Amino acid sequence: MHAAAEGRPEREPGGNAAVTNADVIVVGAGPTGLMLAAELRLAGANVLVLDRREGPGDTPRASGMNGRIVQLLRYRGLLDGFSEGGRGLVPSPSIPFGGMQLDLGRLPDSPLQALHLPQPRLERLLDARARDLGARVLRGRTVTGLTQDETAVTAHVSGPDGTDAITARYLVGCDGGWSRVREAAGIAFPGTAYPEVNRLAQVPVPDALTLRDDGGLDVPGLGRLRAGFTRTDRGVFAFGALSGGDLLVQTTEDESVTDEGDVPMTLDELRASIRRVLGADLPFDGATRLSRYRFQARLAERYREGRVLLAGDAAHQFPATGIGLNVGMLDAVNLGWKLAAVVHGRVPDVLLETYHDERRFAGERTMLQTQAQVALRRSHDAAGDALREVFRELCADEGALRRIAALVAGTDVRYRLPNPNGHALSGDFAPDLSLTTGEGTTSVARLLHTARPVLLLLGEGDDLREAAYGWRDRVDVVSATTGQPPADALLIRPDAHVAWAAALGEPASAAVPALRDALARWFGAPAPDSAAP
């Protein structure tokens, strides 16, 4: 039992005695861990976040987010506060895919929305949100090992005041690709490491170069470089103009050298790589971002081992950029409400198996498209050229281009949930319907700001309202009208996925028992006084 529940005072770790300090320990205060902490607090769980760093990161490993995660942030009411300069979501005009740039501007509407938000600012915003919601975030703490039994898990922690054994009901490793939590839990992390070395920099445009209106770059002695990817027999050079006027520049080379570890990249190293790839010097002088990374393709064999779970890069590494952050934060949103419900005793811990099933399925879908990108970009012979040309021709068709954009955005993921009437929305992300209720106008997105489950009644719903009475303490029931309703009723989980839907005109004799089954499966048994008055 949690110490506070027994009336015993809690203390911050700092001595050597074991303490029961939280319902959930989250290891890692990156975007995934902080998003998870906030989601757990929204659901009422006591959360302690531990991070080995002294403060939020300063390296802009990601410059923004796109796809499903930005939709989810809107459903939490966070977009206005997270939008840099008030710009909000912007349609992505193009997307990189396998060393090519796919032009989404040819579509009537971009199927992929992006939020520009450098990772350091994202981490600070998420840190503030988690703390405001009541999470404790302790930095300068390194988890050196863990033990668990049938009732609790204990993290062995080294910090500024010595060592601690900190005990909680559950622990989630959000501690990155080199996860100590994953290793300590004995979870295998099979996969492949590729020999590509990627060097990335954000640099101002030097006076000697001319940035053209079409995004191209005129280079003295070399000619014009088109925005996007330039492939040579020595590697790939890529660049694009950022909204602030700088360039985002990247080189990719195959190298058999050992990993550079924590050795920081320098501007001289970038310039030398550009010289090798292009055979010319680009006179960049100064950089606001420099990073070096290698691609890996790895999926944890399981996302749960007893009372230890994994999320984010600790559970998956994808061989493409702009992917891991989005998938990791979606892991957090899927897990938070489920883990809190188990902690509160409302549902058995078998519910956590659905986290593994659903998010590993999402990881497999992401791995599918990112490894397809590997095949496209790493084929350097005539066959590879032919593959890329065929792929370009296919993506000239609107349907194929939308399909690729959905893969990148993660909007093609539909969970395999029980679906007794075969409704098309079951397991899918809930559409943001405009709603009219007795209290005025609202939307599905606004209903989910508090991360509570919603039973949305869009038809004659008296029988369904009565059937849900026993869950009134944990499920919000909302009657509304909307133009062209997709169903008579939607049961929407806190992660914005549809747990169950009543088909238009479905008789109560079929809808009522299916609704009660879905409510019990996801949100536990009804309250003892479950008969409606």
Coordinates of C-alpha atoms in Angstrom, one line a residue:
M1 CA 0.0 0.0 0.0
H2 CA 1.1 3.5 -0.7
A3 CA 2.5 5.2 2.4
A4 CA 0.2 8.2 2.2
A5 CA -2.8 5.9 2.0
E6 CA -1.8 4.4 5.4
G7 CA -1.4 7.9 7.0
R8 CA 2.3 7.7 7.2
P9 CA 4.4 10.7 6.3
E10 CA 6.4 10.6 3.1
R11 CA 9.8 12.0 2.5
E12 CA 11.9 12.8 -0.5
P13 CA 14.7 10.2 -1.1
G14 CA 18.0 11.1 0.4
G15 CA 18.9 8.6 3.0
N16 CA 19.6 4.8 2.9
A17 CA 16.3 3.4 4.2
A18 CA 13.9 1.9 1.7
V19 CA 10.8 4.0 1.2
T20 CA 7.4 3.5 -0.5
N21 CA 7.4 6.7 -2.4
A22 CA 4.9 6.6 -5.2
D23 CA 2.3 4.6 -7.0
V24 CA 4.4 4.8 -10.2
I25 CA 8.1 5.6 -10.7
V26 CA 8.9 7.0 -14.1
V27 CA 12.6 6.7 -15.1
G28 CA 13.5 9.4 -17.6
A29 CA 12.4 13.0 -17.9
G30 CA 12.4 13.3 -21.6
P31 CA 9.2 14.0 -23.6
T32 CA 7.9 10.4 -23.1
G33 CA 8.5 10.3 -19.4
L34 CA 7.1 13.7 -18.7
M35 CA 4.0 13.1 -20.9
L36 CA 3.4 9.9 -19.0
A37 CA 3.8 11.6 -15.6
A38 CA 1.2 14.2 -16.7
E39 CA -1.2 11.5 -17.9
L40 CA -0.9 9.6 -14.7
R41 CA -1.6 12.7 -12.6
L42 CA -4.7 13.5 -14.7
A43 CA -5.9 10.0 -13.7
G44 CA -5.0 10.6 -10.0
A45 CA -1.9 8.4 -9.6
N46 CA 1.0 9.5 -7.4
V47 CA 4.0 9.9 -9.6
L48 CA 7.8 10.2 -9.0
V49 CA 10.0 11.0 -12.0
L50 CA 13.7 10.3 -11.8
D51 CA 16.3 11.6 -14.3
R52 CA 20.1 11.3 -14.3
R53 CA 20.4 14.8 -15.9
E54 CA 20.6 17.9 -13.7
G55 CA 18.0 19.7 -15.9
P56 CA 16.0 19.5 -19.1
G57 CA 18.1 18.9 -22.2
D58 CA 19.5 21.7 -24.4
T59 CA 20.1 19.6 -27.5
P60 CA 17.3 20.1 -30.1
R61 CA 17.3 16.4 -31.1
A62 CA 13.8 17.0 -32.7
S63 CA 12.5 20.3 -34.1
G64 CA 8.8 19.5 -33.8
M65 CA 6.1 16.9 -34.0
N66 CA 3.6 15.8 -36.7
G67 CA 0.8 13.4 -37.2
R68 CA -1.3 11.7 -34.6
I69 CA 0.6 13.1 -31.6
V70 CA -0.3 16.7 -32.5
Q71 CA -3.9 15.7 -32.8
L72 CA -3.7 14.2 -29.4
L73 CA -2.2 17.4 -28.0
R74 CA -5.2 19.3 -29.4
Y75 CA -7.5 16.8 -27.6
R76 CA -5.7 17.7 -24.4
G77 CA -6.1 21.4 -25.0
L78 CA -2.3 21.9 -25.2
L79 CA -1.7 23.2 -28.7
D80 CA -2.1 26.9 -27.9
G81 CA 0.4 26.8 -25.1
F82 CA 2.8 24.6 -27.1
S83 CA 2.6 26.6 -30.3
E84 CA 5.8 28.6 -30.8
G85 CA 5.0 32.2 -31.8
G86 CA 1.3 31.3 -31.9
R87 CA 1.6 29.6 -35.3
G88 CA -0.2 26.4 -34.2
L89 CA -0.4 23.5 -36.7
V90 CA 0.8 24.0 -40.2
P91 CA 0.3 21.6 -43.1
S92 CA 3.5 19.8 -44.0
P93 CA 4.3 20.7 -47.6
S94 CA 6.6 17.7 -48.0
I95 CA 8.0 14.8 -46.1
P96 CA 11.4 13.0 -46.3
F97 CA 11.0 9.3 -47.0
G98 CA 13.9 7.0 -47.7
G99 CA 16.3 9.6 -49.0
M100 CA 13.7 11.3 -51.1
Q101 CA 11.4 14.2 -50.6
L102 CA 7.7 13.5 -51.2
D103 CA 5.7 16.6 -52.3
L104 CA 2.4 16.8 -50.3
G105 CA 1.7 20.1 -51.9
R106 CA 0.2 18.3 -54.9
L107 CA -2.7 17.1 -52.7
P108 CA -5.8 19.3 -52.3
D109 CA -5.1 19.2 -48.5
S110 CA -2.1 18.0 -46.6
P111 CA -2.8 14.8 -44.7
L112 CA 0.0 15.6 -42.3
Q113 CA -0.1 18.5 -39.8
A114 CA 3.1 19.6 -38.1
L115 CA 3.9 21.6 -34.9
H116 CA 7.2 23.4 -34.9
L117 CA 8.6 23.0 -31.3
P118 CA 12.3 22.4 -30.6
Q119 CA 12.8 19.5 -28.2
P120 CA 14.4 21.6 -25.4
R121 CA 11.3 23.9 -25.3
L122 CA 9.0 20.8 -25.4
E123 CA 10.7 19.3 -22.5
R124 CA 10.4 22.5 -20.4
L125 CA 6.7 22.8 -21.2
L126 CA 6.1 19.1 -20.3
D127 CA 8.1 19.4 -17.2
A128 CA 6.1 22.5 -16.1
R129 CA 2.8 20.7 -16.9
A130 CA 3.7 17.5 -15.0
R131 CA 4.8 19.5 -11.9
D132 CA 1.6 21.7 -12.1
L133 CA -0.4 18.6 -12.1
G134 CA 1.4 17.3 -9.0
A135 CA 4.1 15.0 -10.2
R136 CA 7.5 15.1 -8.5
V137 CA 10.5 15.4 -10.7
L138 CA 13.9 14.6 -9.2
R139 CA 17.0 15.3 -11.3
G140 CA 20.5 14.2 -10.8
R141 CA 19.3 10.7 -9.9
T142 CA 20.6 7.6 -11.7
V143 CA 18.8 4.3 -11.5
T144 CA 21.5 1.6 -11.1
G145 CA 19.3 -1.4 -10.8
L146 CA 15.9 -2.7 -9.7
T147 CA 14.1 -5.6 -8.0
Q148 CA 10.5 -6.6 -8.0
D149 CA 8.1 -9.0 -6.4
E150 CA 4.4 -9.7 -6.6
T151 CA 3.4 -6.5 -4.8
A152 CA 6.0 -3.8 -5.6
V153 CA 9.1 -2.8 -7.6
T154 CA 12.2 -1.1 -6.0
A155 CA 14.5 1.2 -7.9
H156 CA 18.1 1.4 -6.6
V157 CA 19.1 5.0 -7.1
S158 CA 22.3 7.0 -6.8
G159 CA 22.0 10.7 -6.2
P160 CA 23.6 13.8 -4.7
D161 CA 22.7 12.6 -1.2
G162 CA 23.9 9.0 -1.6
T163 CA 21.9 5.9 -2.5
D164 CA 18.3 5.0 -2.1
A165 CA 16.0 2.1 -2.5
I166 CA 12.7 3.7 -3.7
T167 CA 9.7 1.4 -3.9
A168 CA 6.5 1.9 -5.9
R169 CA 3.6 -0.2 -7.2
Y170 CA 4.9 0.0 -10.8
L171 CA 7.9 1.4 -12.6
V172 CA 8.1 2.6 -16.2
G173 CA 11.4 2.9 -18.1
C174 CA 11.4 5.9 -20.4
D175 CA 15.2 6.1 -20.2
G176 CA 16.1 5.9 -23.9
G177 CA 17.8 3.4 -26.3
W178 CA 20.5 2.4 -23.7
S179 CA 17.8 1.8 -21.1
R180 CA 19.1 0.5 -17.8
V181 CA 15.5 -0.3 -16.8
R182 CA 15.1 -2.6 -19.8
E183 CA 18.4 -4.3 -19.1
A184 CA 17.6 -4.8 -15.4
A185 CA 14.2 -6.2 -16.2
G186 CA 15.8 -8.7 -18.6
I187 CA 13.8 -7.7 -21.6
A188 CA 15.6 -8.5 -24.9
F189 CA 16.0 -5.7 -27.5
P190 CA 16.8 -7.5 -30.8
G191 CA 17.4 -5.7 -34.0
T192 CA 19.9 -4.2 -36.4
A193 CA 22.4 -1.3 -36.2
Y194 CA 23.3 0.3 -39.5
P195 CA 26.7 1.6 -40.5
E196 CA 25.3 5.0 -41.5
V197 CA 26.7 8.0 -39.7
N198 CA 24.3 11.0 -39.9
R199 CA 25.6 14.5 -39.1
L200 CA 23.0 17.2 -38.6
A201 CA 23.4 20.9 -38.1
Q202 CA 21.3 24.1 -38.0
V203 CA 23.4 26.8 -39.6
P204 CA 23.0 30.4 -41.0
V205 CA 23.2 30.9 -44.7
P206 CA 26.7 32.3 -45.4
D207 CA 27.2 35.3 -47.6
A208 CA 29.0 33.2 -50.2
L209 CA 25.9 31.1 -50.8
T210 CA 22.5 32.2 -52.3
L211 CA 19.2 30.8 -51.0
R212 CA 16.7 30.9 -53.9
D213 CA 13.0 31.5 -53.6
D214 CA 12.4 27.9 -54.6
G215 CA 14.4 26.7 -51.7
G216 CA 17.5 25.8 -53.8
L217 CA 21.0 26.8 -52.9
D218 CA 23.5 28.4 -55.4
V219 CA 27.1 27.3 -54.5
P220 CA 30.1 28.9 -56.2
G221 CA 32.1 26.3 -58.1
L222 CA 29.4 23.6 -57.7
G223 CA 26.3 25.1 -59.1
R224 CA 22.8 24.8 -57.8
L225 CA 21.7 22.3 -55.2
R226 CA 18.0 21.5 -55.0
A227 CA 16.4 21.5 -51.6
G228 CA 16.0 17.9 -50.3
F229 CA 18.4 15.1 -50.9
T230 CA 21.5 15.0 -53.2
R231 CA 22.9 11.5 -53.6
T232 CA 26.5 10.9 -54.7
D233 CA 28.6 7.7 -54.7
R234 CA 30.1 8.8 -51.4
G235 CA 26.9 9.5 -49.5
V236 CA 23.9 11.8 -49.2
F237 CA 23.7 15.5 -48.6
A238 CA 20.4 17.1 -47.6
F239 CA 19.2 20.5 -46.6
G240 CA 16.1 22.6 -46.2
A241 CA 15.3 26.2 -45.2
L242 CA 13.8 26.8 -41.8
S243 CA 11.2 29.4 -41.1
G244 CA 13.7 31.6 -39.2
G245 CA 16.1 31.8 -42.2
D246 CA 18.6 29.2 -41.1
L247 CA 19.4 26.0 -43.0
L248 CA 19.0 22.5 -41.6
V249 CA 21.9 20.5 -43.1
Q250 CA 22.6 16.8 -43.0
T251 CA 25.1 14.4 -44.4
T252 CA 24.9 10.6 -44.4
E253 CA 27.9 8.3 -44.9
D254 CA 28.7 4.7 -44.3
E255 CA 31.5 4.4 -41.9
S256 CA 33.0 1.4 -40.1
V257 CA 34.5 3.4 -37.3
T258 CA 33.6 2.7 -33.7
D259 CA 30.9 4.7 -32.0
E260 CA 32.0 8.2 -31.0
G261 CA 30.0 7.9 -27.8
D262 CA 29.6 11.3 -26.0
V263 CA 32.2 13.1 -28.1
P264 CA 30.4 16.2 -29.3
M265 CA 30.3 16.9 -33.0
T266 CA 32.1 20.0 -34.3
L267 CA 31.5 22.3 -37.3
D268 CA 34.9 21.2 -38.7
E269 CA 33.6 17.6 -38.7
L270 CA 30.5 18.6 -40.5
R271 CA 32.4 20.6 -43.1
A272 CA 34.8 17.7 -43.7
S273 CA 31.8 15.3 -44.2
I274 CA 30.2 17.7 -46.7
R275 CA 33.5 17.8 -48.6
R276 CA 33.7 14.0 -48.8
V277 CA 30.1 13.7 -49.9
L278 CA 29.8 16.6 -52.4
G279 CA 33.4 17.0 -53.3
A280 CA 33.2 20.7 -52.5
D281 CA 33.4 23.1 -49.5
L282 CA 30.4 24.8 -48.2
P283 CA 31.6 27.8 -46.0
F284 CA 29.3 27.4 -43.1
D285 CA 30.4 29.5 -40.1
G286 CA 28.7 29.0 -36.8
A287 CA 25.9 26.6 -35.9
T288 CA 23.0 26.6 -33.4
R289 CA 22.7 22.8 -33.5
L290 CA 25.2 20.1 -34.1
S291 CA 24.5 16.4 -33.6
R292 CA 25.7 13.0 -34.8
Y293 CA 23.7 9.8 -34.7
R294 CA 23.4 6.3 -36.1
F295 CA 20.3 4.4 -37.1
Q296 CA 19.1 1.3 -35.4
A297 CA 16.0 -0.8 -35.9
R298 CA 15.0 -2.5 -32.6
L299 CA 11.8 -3.5 -30.8
A300 CA 11.7 -4.7 -27.3
E301 CA 10.4 -8.3 -27.2
R302 CA 7.8 -7.2 -24.7
Y303 CA 6.8 -3.9 -23.3
R304 CA 6.0 -5.3 -19.8
E305 CA 7.8 -7.6 -17.4
G306 CA 5.8 -8.0 -14.2
R307 CA 5.6 -4.5 -12.6
V308 CA 8.1 -3.0 -15.0
L309 CA 7.0 -1.4 -18.3
L310 CA 8.8 0.3 -21.2
A311 CA 7.9 3.3 -23.3
G312 CA 9.5 5.5 -25.9
D313 CA 13.1 4.8 -27.1
A314 CA 13.5 2.2 -24.3
A315 CA 11.0 0.1 -26.2
H316 CA 11.8 1.0 -29.8
Q317 CA 14.5 2.5 -32.1
F318 CA 13.5 3.3 -35.6
P319 CA 15.9 3.8 -38.6
A320 CA 14.4 7.1 -39.7
T321 CA 14.2 10.6 -38.3
G322 CA 11.2 12.5 -37.0
I323 CA 9.5 9.3 -35.8
G324 CA 10.6 8.2 -32.3
L325 CA 9.4 11.2 -30.4
N326 CA 5.9 11.0 -31.8
V327 CA 5.6 7.3 -31.1
G328 CA 7.0 7.5 -27.6
M329 CA 4.6 10.2 -26.5
L330 CA 1.7 8.1 -27.9
D331 CA 3.0 5.2 -25.8
A332 CA 2.7 7.4 -22.8
V333 CA -0.9 8.5 -23.5
N334 CA -2.0 4.8 -24.1
L335 CA -0.3 3.7 -20.9
G336 CA -1.1 6.5 -18.4
W337 CA -4.9 5.9 -17.9
K338 CA -4.5 2.2 -17.9
L339 CA -1.8 2.1 -15.3
A340 CA -3.6 4.6 -13.1
A341 CA -6.8 2.5 -13.2
V342 CA -4.8 -0.6 -12.1
V343 CA -3.1 1.3 -9.3
H344 CA -6.5 2.5 -8.1
G345 CA -7.8 -1.1 -8.1
R346 CA -10.6 -0.4 -10.5
V347 CA -9.4 -3.0 -13.0
P348 CA -7.1 -6.1 -12.8
D349 CA -3.6 -5.7 -14.0
V350 CA -4.3 -7.8 -17.1
L351 CA -5.4 -4.5 -18.6
L352 CA -1.7 -3.7 -18.9
E353 CA -1.3 -6.5 -21.4
T354 CA -3.4 -4.3 -23.8
Y355 CA -0.7 -1.7 -23.5
H356 CA 1.8 -4.2 -24.8
D357 CA -0.6 -5.5 -27.5
E358 CA -1.6 -2.1 -28.8
R359 CA 1.6 -0.2 -28.6
R360 CA 3.9 -3.0 -29.9
F361 CA 1.5 -3.3 -32.8
A362 CA 2.0 0.4 -33.4
G363 CA 5.7 -0.1 -33.1
E364 CA 5.6 -2.9 -35.7
R365 CA 3.7 -0.6 -38.1
T366 CA 6.3 2.1 -37.6
M367 CA 9.1 -0.3 -38.0
L368 CA 7.6 -1.5 -41.3
Q369 CA 7.7 1.9 -42.9
T370 CA 11.0 3.0 -41.5
Q371 CA 12.8 -0.2 -42.7
A372 CA 11.2 0.3 -46.1
Q373 CA 12.9 3.7 -46.0
V374 CA 16.2 1.9 -45.3
A375 CA 15.8 -0.2 -48.4
L376 CA 15.1 2.9 -50.5
R377 CA 18.0 5.0 -49.2
R378 CA 20.7 2.3 -48.8
S379 CA 20.4 0.8 -52.3
H380 CA 23.3 2.4 -54.1
D381 CA 23.4 0.3 -57.4
A382 CA 21.3 0.4 -60.5
A383 CA 18.6 -1.8 -58.9
G384 CA 18.3 0.8 -56.1
D385 CA 18.0 3.6 -58.6
A386 CA 15.2 1.6 -60.3
L387 CA 13.4 1.0 -56.9
R388 CA 13.4 4.7 -56.1
E389 CA 12.1 5.6 -59.6
V390 CA 9.3 3.2 -59.3
F391 CA 8.5 4.5 -55.9
R392 CA 8.4 8.1 -57.2
E393 CA 6.0 7.0 -60.0
L394 CA 3.7 5.3 -57.5
C395 CA 3.7 8.4 -55.3
A396 CA 2.5 10.5 -58.2
D397 CA -0.9 8.9 -57.5
E398 CA -2.9 10.7 -54.8
G399 CA -4.0 7.5 -53.0
A400 CA -0.5 6.2 -52.7
L401 CA 0.9 9.5 -51.5
R402 CA -1.8 9.7 -48.8
R403 CA -1.1 6.2 -47.8
I404 CA 2.6 7.0 -47.2
A405 CA 1.7 10.2 -45.4
A406 CA -0.6 8.2 -43.1
L407 CA 2.2 5.7 -42.4
V408 CA 4.6 8.5 -41.4
A409 CA 1.9 10.3 -39.3
G410 CA 0.8 7.1 -37.5
T411 CA -2.8 7.8 -38.5
D412 CA -3.1 4.4 -40.1
V413 CA -2.9 2.6 -36.7
R414 CA -6.2 1.1 -35.7
Y415 CA -6.1 -1.1 -32.6
R416 CA -7.6 -4.6 -32.8
L417 CA -10.3 -4.3 -30.2
P418 CA -13.4 -6.4 -29.6
N419 CA -15.9 -5.3 -32.2
P420 CA -19.2 -7.2 -31.9
N421 CA -21.1 -5.2 -34.6
G422 CA -18.1 -4.7 -36.9
H423 CA -18.3 -0.9 -36.6
A424 CA -15.6 0.9 -38.6
L425 CA -14.7 3.3 -35.7
S426 CA -13.9 0.6 -33.1
G427 CA -10.2 0.8 -32.3
D428 CA -9.7 3.9 -34.3
F429 CA -8.9 7.5 -33.2
A430 CA -12.2 9.3 -32.4
P431 CA -13.1 11.9 -35.0
D432 CA -13.4 15.5 -33.7
L433 CA -17.1 16.0 -34.2
S434 CA -18.7 19.4 -33.6
L435 CA -21.3 18.8 -30.9
T436 CA -24.4 20.6 -29.6
T437 CA -25.5 19.8 -26.1
G438 CA -28.0 21.2 -23.7
E439 CA -25.3 23.5 -22.4
G440 CA -24.2 24.8 -25.8
T441 CA -21.6 23.8 -28.4
T442 CA -18.5 21.8 -27.8
S443 CA -16.5 19.1 -29.6
V444 CA -15.0 15.7 -29.0
A445 CA -11.6 17.3 -28.5
R446 CA -12.9 19.6 -25.8
L447 CA -14.6 16.7 -24.0
L448 CA -11.2 14.9 -23.7
H449 CA -9.2 17.8 -22.2
T450 CA -9.5 16.2 -18.7
A451 CA -8.5 12.7 -20.0
R452 CA -11.6 11.1 -18.7
P453 CA -13.5 8.4 -20.7
V454 CA -16.6 9.6 -22.5
L455 CA -19.8 7.9 -23.5
L456 CA -21.1 10.1 -26.3
L457 CA -24.8 9.5 -27.0
L458 CA -25.7 10.8 -30.5
G459 CA -29.1 9.2 -30.9
E460 CA -32.0 8.1 -28.7
G461 CA -29.8 7.0 -25.8
D462 CA -32.0 6.4 -22.8
D463 CA -31.3 2.7 -22.7
L464 CA -27.6 3.2 -23.1
R465 CA -27.5 6.0 -20.5
E466 CA -29.3 3.7 -18.0
A467 CA -26.9 0.8 -18.9
A468 CA -23.9 3.0 -18.1
Y469 CA -25.2 4.3 -14.7
G470 CA -22.9 2.0 -12.7
W471 CA -19.9 3.6 -14.2
R472 CA -21.0 7.3 -13.6
D473 CA -18.1 7.8 -11.2
R474 CA -15.5 7.2 -13.9
V475 CA -17.1 7.8 -17.3
D476 CA -18.7 11.1 -18.4
V477 CA -22.0 10.5 -20.3
V478 CA -22.7 13.3 -22.8
S479 CA -25.8 13.6 -25.0
A480 CA -25.3 15.6 -28.1
T481 CA -26.3 16.1 -31.7
T482 CA -24.0 16.5 -34.7
G483 CA -24.3 16.7 -38.4
Q484 CA -24.1 13.3 -40.1
P485 CA -23.4 11.2 -36.9
P486 CA -21.1 8.2 -37.6
A487 CA -22.8 6.2 -34.9
D488 CA -25.6 6.3 -32.4
A489 CA -23.1 6.2 -29.5
L490 CA -19.3 6.2 -29.0
L491 CA -17.5 5.0 -26.0
I492 CA -14.2 7.0 -26.1
R493 CA -11.2 6.0 -24.0
P494 CA -9.0 8.7 -22.4
D495 CA -6.4 8.1 -25.2
A496 CA -9.1 9.2 -27.7
H497 CA -9.6 5.8 -29.2
V498 CA -13.0 4.4 -29.7
A499 CA -13.6 1.4 -27.4
W500 CA -17.0 0.6 -28.7
A501 CA -19.6 2.1 -31.1
A502 CA -23.3 1.6 -31.6
A503 CA -24.2 1.4 -35.2
L504 CA -26.9 3.8 -36.5
G505 CA -30.2 2.2 -35.7
E506 CA -28.7 -0.7 -33.7
P507 CA -31.4 -2.1 -31.5
A508 CA -31.0 -1.7 -27.7
S509 CA -31.2 -5.5 -27.3
A510 CA -27.8 -5.7 -29.0
A511 CA -26.2 -2.3 -28.0
V512 CA -26.9 -2.5 -24.3
P513 CA -25.0 -5.7 -23.5
A514 CA -22.2 -4.8 -25.8
L515 CA -21.8 -1.4 -24.1
R516 CA -21.8 -3.0 -20.6
D517 CA -19.1 -5.5 -21.7
A518 CA -17.0 -2.7 -23.1
L519 CA -17.4 -0.6 -20.0
A520 CA -16.4 -3.5 -17.8
R521 CA -13.4 -4.5 -20.0
W522 CA -11.9 -1.1 -20.0
F523 CA -13.1 0.6 -16.8
G524 CA -13.8 -2.2 -14.3
A525 CA -16.9 -3.5 -12.7
P526 CA -19.9 -1.2 -12.1
A527 CA -20.4 0.4 -8.7
P528 CA -22.5 -1.8 -6.3
D529 CA -25.5 0.6 -6.6
S530 CA -25.5 0.2 -10.4
A531 CA -29.2 0.3 -11.0
A532 CA -30.3 3.7 -12.4
P533 CA -32.8 5.6 -10.3

